[in-house]
């Protein structure tokens, strides 16, 4: 299966990680699991000189709880420092449009690089496996990933509380440099949907 939109999954993983230790106790319906159906990934309209160049992403669901990712991406220019990421998450009804989407949450990160490079984050293995090796902020160049793996265990565990399935999620992620200017922006959408496990697999 081919796709071009893993950003919603990364954002939802981030939202899920923020809920740990806050009393959230959600159980997924027995005999089911979440799967990802990405819709699109593109640069945000209206941002001149976007540092994000071309991105091609493929993925395959592996079993019930993991996604295997392959990508090639181009960073068109280097930025001295990433100061902040602002992620605007919308929850949409079946499709992305002004009339079907409502604001769900805005998430700001002030310590971008530590979060991106931390070995304790859900995407740590993916970051480690990118070639050439990533630094933060990411320097100009071409990057690739083969057989990177993201687990969906956290999302499966928290999906009832966060009500992730049954909607289309749109994410606009802006990265700002230390002057306050937006240097990179990604617009992506995808759906998490619940499916029954195969017979004999729980």
PDB file of C-alpha atoms in Angstrom:
ATOM      1  CA  UNK A   1       0.000   0.000   0.000  1.00  0.00           C
ATOM      2  CA  UNK A   2       1.301   3.455  -0.932  1.00  0.00           C
ATOM      3  CA  UNK A   3       0.709   6.645   0.999  1.00  0.00           C
ATOM      4  CA  UNK A   4       1.914  10.191   1.408  1.00  0.00           C
ATOM      5  CA  UNK A   5       0.704  11.259   4.861  1.00  0.00           C
ATOM      6  CA  UNK A   6       2.312  10.011   8.067  1.00  0.00           C
ATOM      7  CA  UNK A   7       2.312  13.413   9.792  1.00  0.00           C
ATOM      8  CA  UNK A   8      -1.153  12.859  11.344  1.00  0.00           C
ATOM      9  CA  UNK A   9       0.077   9.658  12.972  1.00  0.00           C
ATOM     10  CA  UNK A  10       3.135  11.393  14.432  1.00  0.00           C
ATOM     11  CA  UNK A  11       0.994  14.186  15.845  1.00  0.00           C
ATOM     12  CA  UNK A  12      -1.526  11.777  17.325  1.00  0.00           C
ATOM     13  CA  UNK A  13       1.332   9.779  18.852  1.00  0.00           C
ATOM     14  CA  UNK A  14       2.535  13.038  20.403  1.00  0.00           C
ATOM     15  CA  UNK A  15      -0.912  13.810  21.792  1.00  0.00           C
ATOM     16  CA  UNK A  16      -1.090  10.289  23.169  1.00  0.00           C
ATOM     17  CA  UNK A  17       2.336  10.573  24.796  1.00  0.00           C
ATOM     18  CA  UNK A  18       1.205  13.785  26.523  1.00  0.00           C
ATOM     19  CA  UNK A  19      -1.655  11.880  28.165  1.00  0.00           C
ATOM     20  CA  UNK A  20       0.598   9.386  29.935  1.00  0.00           C
ATOM     21  CA  UNK A  21       0.574   9.934  33.676  1.00  0.00           C
ATOM     22  CA  UNK A  22      -2.607  12.052  33.580  1.00  0.00           C
ATOM     23  CA  UNK A  23      -5.049   9.422  34.713  1.00  0.00           C
ATOM     24  CA  UNK A  24      -6.078   8.275  31.239  1.00  0.00           C
ATOM     25  CA  UNK A  25      -7.149   4.645  31.267  1.00  0.00           C
ATOM     26  CA  UNK A  26      -8.703   3.570  27.964  1.00  0.00           C
ATOM     27  CA  UNK A  27      -9.279   0.063  26.683  1.00  0.00           C
ATOM     28  CA  UNK A  28      -9.762  -0.643  22.990  1.00  0.00           C
ATOM     29  CA  UNK A  29     -12.748  -2.794  22.022  1.00  0.00           C
ATOM     30  CA  UNK A  30     -11.727  -6.422  22.354  1.00  0.00           C
ATOM     31  CA  UNK A  31     -10.855  -8.219  19.143  1.00  0.00           C
ATOM     32  CA  UNK A  32     -10.135  -5.042  17.157  1.00  0.00           C
ATOM     33  CA  UNK A  33      -7.192  -2.787  16.316  1.00  0.00           C
ATOM     34  CA  UNK A  34      -6.479   0.581  14.680  1.00  0.00           C
ATOM     35  CA  UNK A  35      -5.102   0.948  11.187  1.00  0.00           C
ATOM     36  CA  UNK A  36      -3.942   4.061   9.354  1.00  0.00           C
ATOM     37  CA  UNK A  37      -5.357   5.338   6.063  1.00  0.00           C
ATOM     38  CA  UNK A  38      -3.321   8.404   4.994  1.00  0.00           C
ATOM     39  CA  UNK A  39      -4.862  10.816   2.504  1.00  0.00           C
ATOM     40  CA  UNK A  40      -2.277  13.421   1.517  1.00  0.00           C
ATOM     41  CA  UNK A  41       0.936  15.230   2.406  1.00  0.00           C
ATOM     42  CA  UNK A  42       1.889  18.572   0.874  1.00  0.00           C
ATOM     43  CA  UNK A  43       3.516  21.871   1.636  1.00  0.00           C
ATOM     44  CA  UNK A  44       1.259  24.489   3.180  1.00  0.00           C
ATOM     45  CA  UNK A  45      -0.050  26.979   0.625  1.00  0.00           C
ATOM     46  CA  UNK A  46       1.216  30.525   0.951  1.00  0.00           C
ATOM     47  CA  UNK A  47       4.593  29.827   2.601  1.00  0.00           C
ATOM     48  CA  UNK A  48       7.335  31.229   0.396  1.00  0.00           C
ATOM     49  CA  UNK A  49      10.720  29.490   0.471  1.00  0.00           C
ATOM     50  CA  UNK A  50       9.461  26.455   2.350  1.00  0.00           C
ATOM     51  CA  UNK A  51      12.501  24.439   3.482  1.00  0.00           C
ATOM     52  CA  UNK A  52      10.608  21.211   2.865  1.00  0.00           C
ATOM     53  CA  UNK A  53      11.121  20.008  -0.681  1.00  0.00           C
ATOM     54  CA  UNK A  54       9.778  16.870  -2.316  1.00  0.00           C
ATOM     55  CA  UNK A  55       8.648  14.022  -0.057  1.00  0.00           C
ATOM     56  CA  UNK A  56       7.697  10.504  -1.180  1.00  0.00           C
ATOM     57  CA  UNK A  57       6.451   8.079   1.471  1.00  0.00           C
ATOM     58  CA  UNK A  58       5.362   4.434   1.292  1.00  0.00           C
ATOM     59  CA  UNK A  59       4.084   2.343   4.170  1.00  0.00           C
ATOM     60  CA  UNK A  60       2.746  -1.098   4.983  1.00  0.00           C
ATOM     61  CA  UNK A  61       0.859  -2.182   8.065  1.00  0.00           C
ATOM     62  CA  UNK A  62       2.853  -4.949   9.767  1.00  0.00           C
ATOM     63  CA  UNK A  63       0.627  -7.148  11.857  1.00  0.00           C
ATOM     64  CA  UNK A  64      -1.862  -5.225  13.985  1.00  0.00           C
ATOM     65  CA  UNK A  65       0.308  -2.728  15.832  1.00  0.00           C
ATOM     66  CA  UNK A  66       3.164  -1.516  13.627  1.00  0.00           C
ATOM     67  CA  UNK A  67       3.686   0.516  10.473  1.00  0.00           C
ATOM     68  CA  UNK A  68       6.763  -0.008   8.293  1.00  0.00           C
ATOM     69  CA  UNK A  69       7.821   3.214   6.541  1.00  0.00           C
ATOM     70  CA  UNK A  70       9.996   3.970   3.533  1.00  0.00           C
ATOM     71  CA  UNK A  71      10.628   7.539   2.410  1.00  0.00           C
ATOM     72  CA  UNK A  72      12.776   9.886   0.381  1.00  0.00           C
ATOM     73  CA  UNK A  73      12.746  13.558   1.280  1.00  0.00           C
ATOM     74  CA  UNK A  74      14.548  16.718   0.231  1.00  0.00           C
ATOM     75  CA  UNK A  75      15.325  19.626   2.550  1.00  0.00           C
ATOM     76  CA  UNK A  76      15.792  22.569   0.202  1.00  0.00           C
ATOM     77  CA  UNK A  77      17.735  24.818   2.595  1.00  0.00           C
ATOM     78  CA  UNK A  78      19.373  24.712   5.990  1.00  0.00           C
ATOM     79  CA  UNK A  79      18.058  26.685   8.951  1.00  0.00           C
ATOM     80  CA  UNK A  80      20.317  27.708  11.819  1.00  0.00           C
ATOM     81  CA  UNK A  81      17.812  26.939  14.548  1.00  0.00           C
ATOM     82  CA  UNK A  82      14.316  25.532  14.994  1.00  0.00           C
ATOM     83  CA  UNK A  83      12.769  27.517  17.815  1.00  0.00           C
ATOM     84  CA  UNK A  84       9.158  26.305  17.823  1.00  0.00           C
ATOM     85  CA  UNK A  85       6.723  23.933  16.146  1.00  0.00           C
ATOM     86  CA  UNK A  86       3.048  24.883  16.031  1.00  0.00           C
ATOM     87  CA  UNK A  87       0.704  22.027  15.097  1.00  0.00           C
ATOM     88  CA  UNK A  88      -2.935  22.798  14.365  1.00  0.00           C
ATOM     89  CA  UNK A  89      -5.072  19.648  14.447  1.00  0.00           C
ATOM     90  CA  UNK A  90      -8.562  19.608  12.895  1.00  0.00           C
ATOM     91  CA  UNK A  91     -11.131  16.834  13.193  1.00  0.00           C
ATOM     92  CA  UNK A  92     -13.065  16.439   9.957  1.00  0.00           C
ATOM     93  CA  UNK A  93     -16.194  14.589   8.918  1.00  0.00           C
ATOM     94  CA  UNK A  94     -15.315  12.167   6.082  1.00  0.00           C
ATOM     95  CA  UNK A  95     -13.311  14.707   4.063  1.00  0.00           C
ATOM     96  CA  UNK A  96     -11.177  17.819   4.501  1.00  0.00           C
ATOM     97  CA  UNK A  97     -13.019  21.052   3.764  1.00  0.00           C
ATOM     98  CA  UNK A  98     -13.895  24.292   5.481  1.00  0.00           C
ATOM     99  CA  UNK A  99     -17.440  23.088   6.156  1.00  0.00           C
ATOM    100  CA  UNK A 100     -16.552  19.603   7.449  1.00  0.00           C
ATOM    101  CA  UNK A 101     -13.571  20.352   9.734  1.00  0.00           C
ATOM    102  CA  UNK A 102     -13.545  21.724  13.264  1.00  0.00           C
ATOM    103  CA  UNK A 103     -10.539  22.718  15.347  1.00  0.00           C
ATOM    104  CA  UNK A 104      -9.507  19.918  17.715  1.00  0.00           C
ATOM    105  CA  UNK A 105      -6.292  21.064  19.341  1.00  0.00           C
ATOM    106  CA  UNK A 106      -3.260  23.296  18.864  1.00  0.00           C
ATOM    107  CA  UNK A 107       0.035  21.951  20.162  1.00  0.00           C
ATOM    108  CA  UNK A 108       3.161  24.123  20.552  1.00  0.00           C
ATOM    109  CA  UNK A 109       6.642  22.744  21.140  1.00  0.00           C
ATOM    110  CA  UNK A 110       9.344  25.142  22.308  1.00  0.00           C
ATOM    111  CA  UNK A 111      12.132  22.559  22.636  1.00  0.00           C
ATOM    112  CA  UNK A 112      11.881  21.130  19.147  1.00  0.00           C
ATOM    113  CA  UNK A 113      15.205  19.361  18.785  1.00  0.00           C
ATOM    114  CA  UNK A 114      15.237  17.569  22.147  1.00  0.00           C
ATOM    115  CA  UNK A 115      11.756  16.191  21.421  1.00  0.00           C
ATOM    116  CA  UNK A 116      12.694  15.152  17.915  1.00  0.00           C
ATOM    117  CA  UNK A 117      15.939  13.435  18.918  1.00  0.00           C
ATOM    118  CA  UNK A 118      14.865  11.969  22.277  1.00  0.00           C
ATOM    119  CA  UNK A 119      15.255   8.175  22.494  1.00  0.00           C
ATOM    120  CA  UNK A 120      12.122   8.058  24.644  1.00  0.00           C
ATOM    121  CA  UNK A 121       9.726   9.320  21.967  1.00  0.00           C
ATOM    122  CA  UNK A 122       7.554   6.968  19.864  1.00  0.00           C
ATOM    123  CA  UNK A 123       9.387   7.914  16.649  1.00  0.00           C
ATOM    124  CA  UNK A 124      12.937   7.469  18.032  1.00  0.00           C
ATOM    125  CA  UNK A 125      13.754   4.365  15.985  1.00  0.00           C
ATOM    126  CA  UNK A 126      12.593   6.053  12.780  1.00  0.00           C
ATOM    127  CA  UNK A 127      14.804   9.094  13.434  1.00  0.00           C
ATOM    128  CA  UNK A 128      17.795   6.851  14.184  1.00  0.00           C
ATOM    129  CA  UNK A 129      17.388   4.893  10.945  1.00  0.00           C
ATOM    130  CA  UNK A 130      17.242   7.884   8.562  1.00  0.00           C
ATOM    131  CA  UNK A 131      20.254   8.174   6.236  1.00  0.00           C
ATOM    132  CA  UNK A 132      22.338  10.245   6.187  1.00  0.00           C
ATOM    133  CA  UNK A 133      22.123  10.587   9.959  1.00  0.00           C
ATOM    134  CA  UNK A 134      19.769  13.352  11.044  1.00  0.00           C
ATOM    135  CA  UNK A 135      20.837  16.380  12.996  1.00  0.00           C
ATOM    136  CA  UNK A 136      18.453  18.954  14.379  1.00  0.00           C
ATOM    137  CA  UNK A 137      17.647  21.271  12.790  1.00  0.00           C
ATOM    138  CA  UNK A 138      17.823  19.135   9.649  1.00  0.00           C
ATOM    139  CA  UNK A 139      20.410  20.376   7.173  1.00  0.00           C
ATOM    140  CA  UNK A 140      19.926  20.860   3.450  1.00  0.00           C
ATOM    141  CA  UNK A 141      20.141  17.585   1.560  1.00  0.00           C
ATOM    142  CA  UNK A 142      18.376  14.402   0.511  1.00  0.00           C
ATOM    143  CA  UNK A 143      17.312  11.886   3.140  1.00  0.00           C
ATOM    144  CA  UNK A 144      15.955   8.367   2.977  1.00  0.00           C
ATOM    145  CA  UNK A 145      14.515   5.729   5.267  1.00  0.00           C
ATOM    146  CA  UNK A 146      14.046   2.027   4.591  1.00  0.00           C
ATOM    147  CA  UNK A 147      12.022  -0.247   6.847  1.00  0.00           C
ATOM    148  CA  UNK A 148      11.496   2.328   9.585  1.00  0.00           C
ATOM    149  CA  UNK A 149       8.947   1.145  12.154  1.00  0.00           C
ATOM    150  CA  UNK A 150       6.349   3.054  14.177  1.00  0.00           C
ATOM    151  CA  UNK A 151       4.299   1.245  16.769  1.00  0.00           C
ATOM    152  CA  UNK A 152       0.614   1.988  17.240  1.00  0.00           C
ATOM    153  CA  UNK A 153       0.389   0.366  20.677  1.00  0.00           C
ATOM    154  CA  UNK A 154       0.028   3.709  22.456  1.00  0.00           C
ATOM    155  CA  UNK A 155      -2.716   4.856  20.104  1.00  0.00           C
ATOM    156  CA  UNK A 156      -4.549   1.570  20.447  1.00  0.00           C
ATOM    157  CA  UNK A 157      -4.421   1.907  24.222  1.00  0.00           C
ATOM    158  CA  UNK A 158      -5.719   5.475  24.276  1.00  0.00           C
ATOM    159  CA  UNK A 159      -8.065   5.482  21.301  1.00  0.00           C
ATOM    160  CA  UNK A 160     -11.296   5.236  23.309  1.00  0.00           C
ATOM    161  CA  UNK A 161     -10.474   8.287  25.424  1.00  0.00           C
ATOM    162  CA  UNK A 162      -9.158  10.387  22.524  1.00  0.00           C
ATOM    163  CA  UNK A 163     -11.840   9.102  20.091  1.00  0.00           C
ATOM    164  CA  UNK A 164      -9.389   8.837  17.231  1.00  0.00           C
ATOM    165  CA  UNK A 165     -11.301   6.574  14.879  1.00  0.00           C
ATOM    166  CA  UNK A 166     -14.227   7.524  12.676  1.00  0.00           C
ATOM    167  CA  UNK A 167     -12.889  10.930  11.652  1.00  0.00           C
ATOM    168  CA  UNK A 168     -10.421  12.386   9.192  1.00  0.00           C
ATOM    169  CA  UNK A 169      -7.570  14.215  10.932  1.00  0.00           C
ATOM    170  CA  UNK A 170      -5.904  17.209   9.324  1.00  0.00           C
ATOM    171  CA  UNK A 171      -2.619  18.554  10.649  1.00  0.00           C
ATOM    172  CA  UNK A 172      -0.803  21.736   9.700  1.00  0.00           C
ATOM    173  CA  UNK A 173       2.673  21.791  11.219  1.00  0.00           C
ATOM    174  CA  UNK A 174       4.628  25.052  11.122  1.00  0.00           C
ATOM    175  CA  UNK A 175       8.282  25.195  12.166  1.00  0.00           C
ATOM    176  CA  UNK A 176       9.618  28.615  13.186  1.00  0.00           C
ATOM    177  CA  UNK A 177      13.248  29.744  13.338  1.00  0.00           C
ATOM    178  CA  UNK A 178      14.773  31.848  16.121  1.00  0.00           C
ATOM    179  CA  UNK A 179      13.684  35.072  14.394  1.00  0.00           C
ATOM    180  CA  UNK A 180      10.045  33.982  14.602  1.00  0.00           C
ATOM    181  CA  UNK A 181       9.725  33.372  10.867  1.00  0.00           C
ATOM    182  CA  UNK A 182       8.060  30.219   9.540  1.00  0.00           C
ATOM    183  CA  UNK A 183      10.745  28.235   7.732  1.00  0.00           C
ATOM    184  CA  UNK A 184       8.875  24.978   7.066  1.00  0.00           C
ATOM    185  CA  UNK A 185       5.222  23.967   6.906  1.00  0.00           C
ATOM    186  CA  UNK A 186       3.487  20.659   6.196  1.00  0.00           C
ATOM    187  CA  UNK A 187      -0.222  20.108   5.525  1.00  0.00           C
ATOM    188  CA  UNK A 188      -1.344  16.488   5.913  1.00  0.00           C
ATOM    189  CA  UNK A 189      -4.463  14.430   6.501  1.00  0.00           C
ATOM    190  CA  UNK A 190      -5.263  10.847   7.365  1.00  0.00           C
ATOM    191  CA  UNK A 191      -7.780   8.558   9.021  1.00  0.00           C
ATOM    192  CA  UNK A 192      -7.441   6.024  11.799  1.00  0.00           C
ATOM    193  CA  UNK A 193     -10.076   3.347  11.516  1.00  0.00           C
ATOM    194  CA  UNK A 194     -10.905   0.313  13.615  1.00  0.00           C
ATOM    195  CA  UNK A 195     -10.942  -3.166  12.129  1.00  0.00           C
ATOM    196  CA  UNK A 196     -11.549  -6.627  13.509  1.00  0.00           C
ATOM    197  CA  UNK A 197      -8.573  -8.848  14.161  1.00  0.00           C
ATOM    198  CA  UNK A 198      -8.054 -11.832  11.906  1.00  0.00           C
ATOM    199  CA  UNK A 199      -9.555 -15.074  13.261  1.00  0.00           C
ATOM    200  CA  UNK A 200      -7.282 -16.696  15.800  1.00  0.00           C
ATOM    201  CA  UNK A 201      -5.231 -13.534  16.412  1.00  0.00           C
ATOM    202  CA  UNK A 202      -7.084 -12.048  19.379  1.00  0.00           C
TER     203      UNK A 202
END
